[in-house]
């Protein structure tokens, strides 16, 4: 994949949609579901650092926050693979883990926090943006996870996107 182009494409799509960013949508979801923990920590990082680039912010979060759980796992993956590009690392993670693992960990985290609908909402966002490549892979993983949990109740967050 052309990793650098993928990030630029995502930023362009967000700008065309007149959206502050995908993270801002996630922040709105968090406010409405009263979610705490890992994702809330990411939201706090974004607010404290006052950064407009969510990818750059996430990279800075990894360096500055000693966060446990999913983010810490992603940081460890970055170190093991000795890769500078965060999205490029995520792409490699998805390939090496056969599209399971990292996303499944996020799903488990959401389940432990008794949160529903977030992954499905992200899937709908990705579908509406008609994004291909890495993001399309994320969409596929989200869809597979939602198929596995087809009997679970999804919240009204689905309507956010």
C-alpha atoms as one frame of an Amber mdcrd trajectory, in Angstrom:
protein
   0.000   0.000   0.000   1.005   3.588  -0.509   0.899   4.526   3.138   1.737
   8.202   2.841  -0.975   8.652   0.229  -3.511   6.848   2.391  -3.099   9.251
   5.290  -3.329  12.197   2.923  -6.465  10.751   1.349  -8.128  10.351   4.742
  -7.271  13.949   5.655  -8.620  15.179   2.331 -11.851  13.258   2.778 -12.293
  14.665   6.274 -11.722  18.195   4.966 -14.176  17.724   2.098 -16.813  16.516
   4.535 -16.247  19.694   6.569 -15.525  17.506   9.562 -13.139  18.478  12.328
 -11.969  14.898  12.009 -12.777  11.271  12.618 -11.506  11.629  16.165 -13.986
  14.457  16.743 -16.793  12.129  15.710 -15.409   9.570  18.116 -15.329  12.242
  20.823 -19.015  12.950  20.254 -19.765   9.249  20.567 -17.836   9.149  23.823
 -19.718  12.100  25.262 -23.074  10.509  24.514 -22.230   7.043  25.789 -20.371
   8.213  28.909 -17.445   6.024  27.987 -14.389   6.025  30.205 -10.957   4.448
  30.072  -8.705   4.043  27.047 -10.651   6.019  24.472 -11.439   8.759  26.989
  -7.708   9.025  27.643  -7.133   9.521  23.909  -9.795  12.232  23.899  -8.082
  13.954  26.809  -4.752  13.766  24.989  -6.296  15.408  21.937  -7.790  18.212
  24.024  -4.634  18.857  26.053  -2.337  18.912  23.050  -4.680  21.095  20.939
  -3.510  19.332  17.797  -5.464  19.371  14.541  -3.737  16.278  13.149  -5.246
  13.177  14.798  -2.575  10.851  13.387   0.204  13.088  14.665  -1.607  13.386
  17.992  -1.877   9.638  18.370   1.844   9.319  17.704   2.556  11.969  20.323
   0.224  10.229  22.756   2.300   7.080  22.395   5.457   8.997  23.207   4.147
  11.143  26.050   1.484   9.167  27.906   2.622   5.729  29.199  -0.863   4.477
  28.425  -1.714   0.895  29.299  -3.836  -1.459  27.255  -4.443  -1.104  23.507
  -2.363   2.016  22.924   0.536   0.552  24.857   0.266  -2.583  22.748   0.379
  -0.467  19.598   3.448   1.334  20.977   5.121  -2.006  21.649   4.302  -3.072
  18.097   5.900   0.137  16.808   9.056  -0.581  18.776   9.268  -4.231  17.707
   8.823  -3.428  14.042  11.109  -0.360  14.209   8.707   1.573  12.018   8.323
   5.340  12.069   4.953   5.541  10.296   2.033   4.825  12.626  -0.458   3.955
   9.885   2.180   1.949   8.049   2.706   0.015  11.274  -1.025  -0.558  11.628
  -1.078  -1.901   8.072   1.755  -4.272   8.899   0.032  -5.305  12.117  -3.157
  -6.126  10.240  -1.229  -8.211   7.728   0.940 -10.050  10.241  -1.969 -10.769
  12.564  -4.198 -11.858   9.677  -6.568  -8.924  10.262  -7.347 -10.070  13.774
  -5.624  -9.090  17.016  -5.476  -5.299  17.254  -9.023  -4.584  16.113 -10.298
  -7.526  18.112  -8.557  -6.065  21.153 -10.407  -2.778  20.620 -13.658  -4.721
  20.363 -12.888  -6.523  23.606 -12.061  -3.226  25.295 -15.392  -1.784  24.190
 -17.216  -4.858  25.449 -15.512  -4.646  28.841 -16.520  -0.999  29.079 -20.111
  -2.070  28.290 -20.089   0.047  25.148 -22.071  -0.905  22.061 -22.294   0.482
  18.556 -18.935   2.268  18.314 -17.269  -0.204  15.962 -20.444  -0.444  13.910
 -20.584   3.347  13.705 -16.992   3.457  12.501 -17.876   0.822   9.905 -20.732
   2.970   8.635 -18.463   6.026   8.461 -15.955   4.068   6.405 -18.651   2.781
   4.074 -20.078   6.262   3.500 -16.625   7.634   2.705 -16.084   4.843   0.149
 -12.526   4.483   1.376 -10.306   1.718   0.048  -6.994   0.242   1.111  -6.130
   0.094   4.790  -9.330   1.780   5.905 -11.313  -0.673   3.803  -9.484  -3.474
   5.623 -10.530  -1.929   8.924 -14.084  -1.791   7.617 -13.892  -5.478   6.719
 -12.641  -6.401  10.169 -15.393  -4.343  11.777 -17.955  -6.067   9.589 -16.591
  -9.500  10.476 -16.724  -8.648  14.155 -20.281  -7.372  13.860 -21.283 -10.553
  12.025 -19.863 -12.632  14.873 -21.939 -10.634  17.325 -25.061 -10.347  15.190
 -27.313 -11.082  18.153 -25.923  -8.189  20.189 -27.920  -4.995  20.550 -26.480
  -1.946  18.760 -27.053   1.507  20.218 -28.447   4.538  18.454 -24.870   5.618
  17.824 -25.302   3.920  14.453 -27.150   7.036  13.318 -24.213   9.350  14.059
 -22.644   8.857  10.658
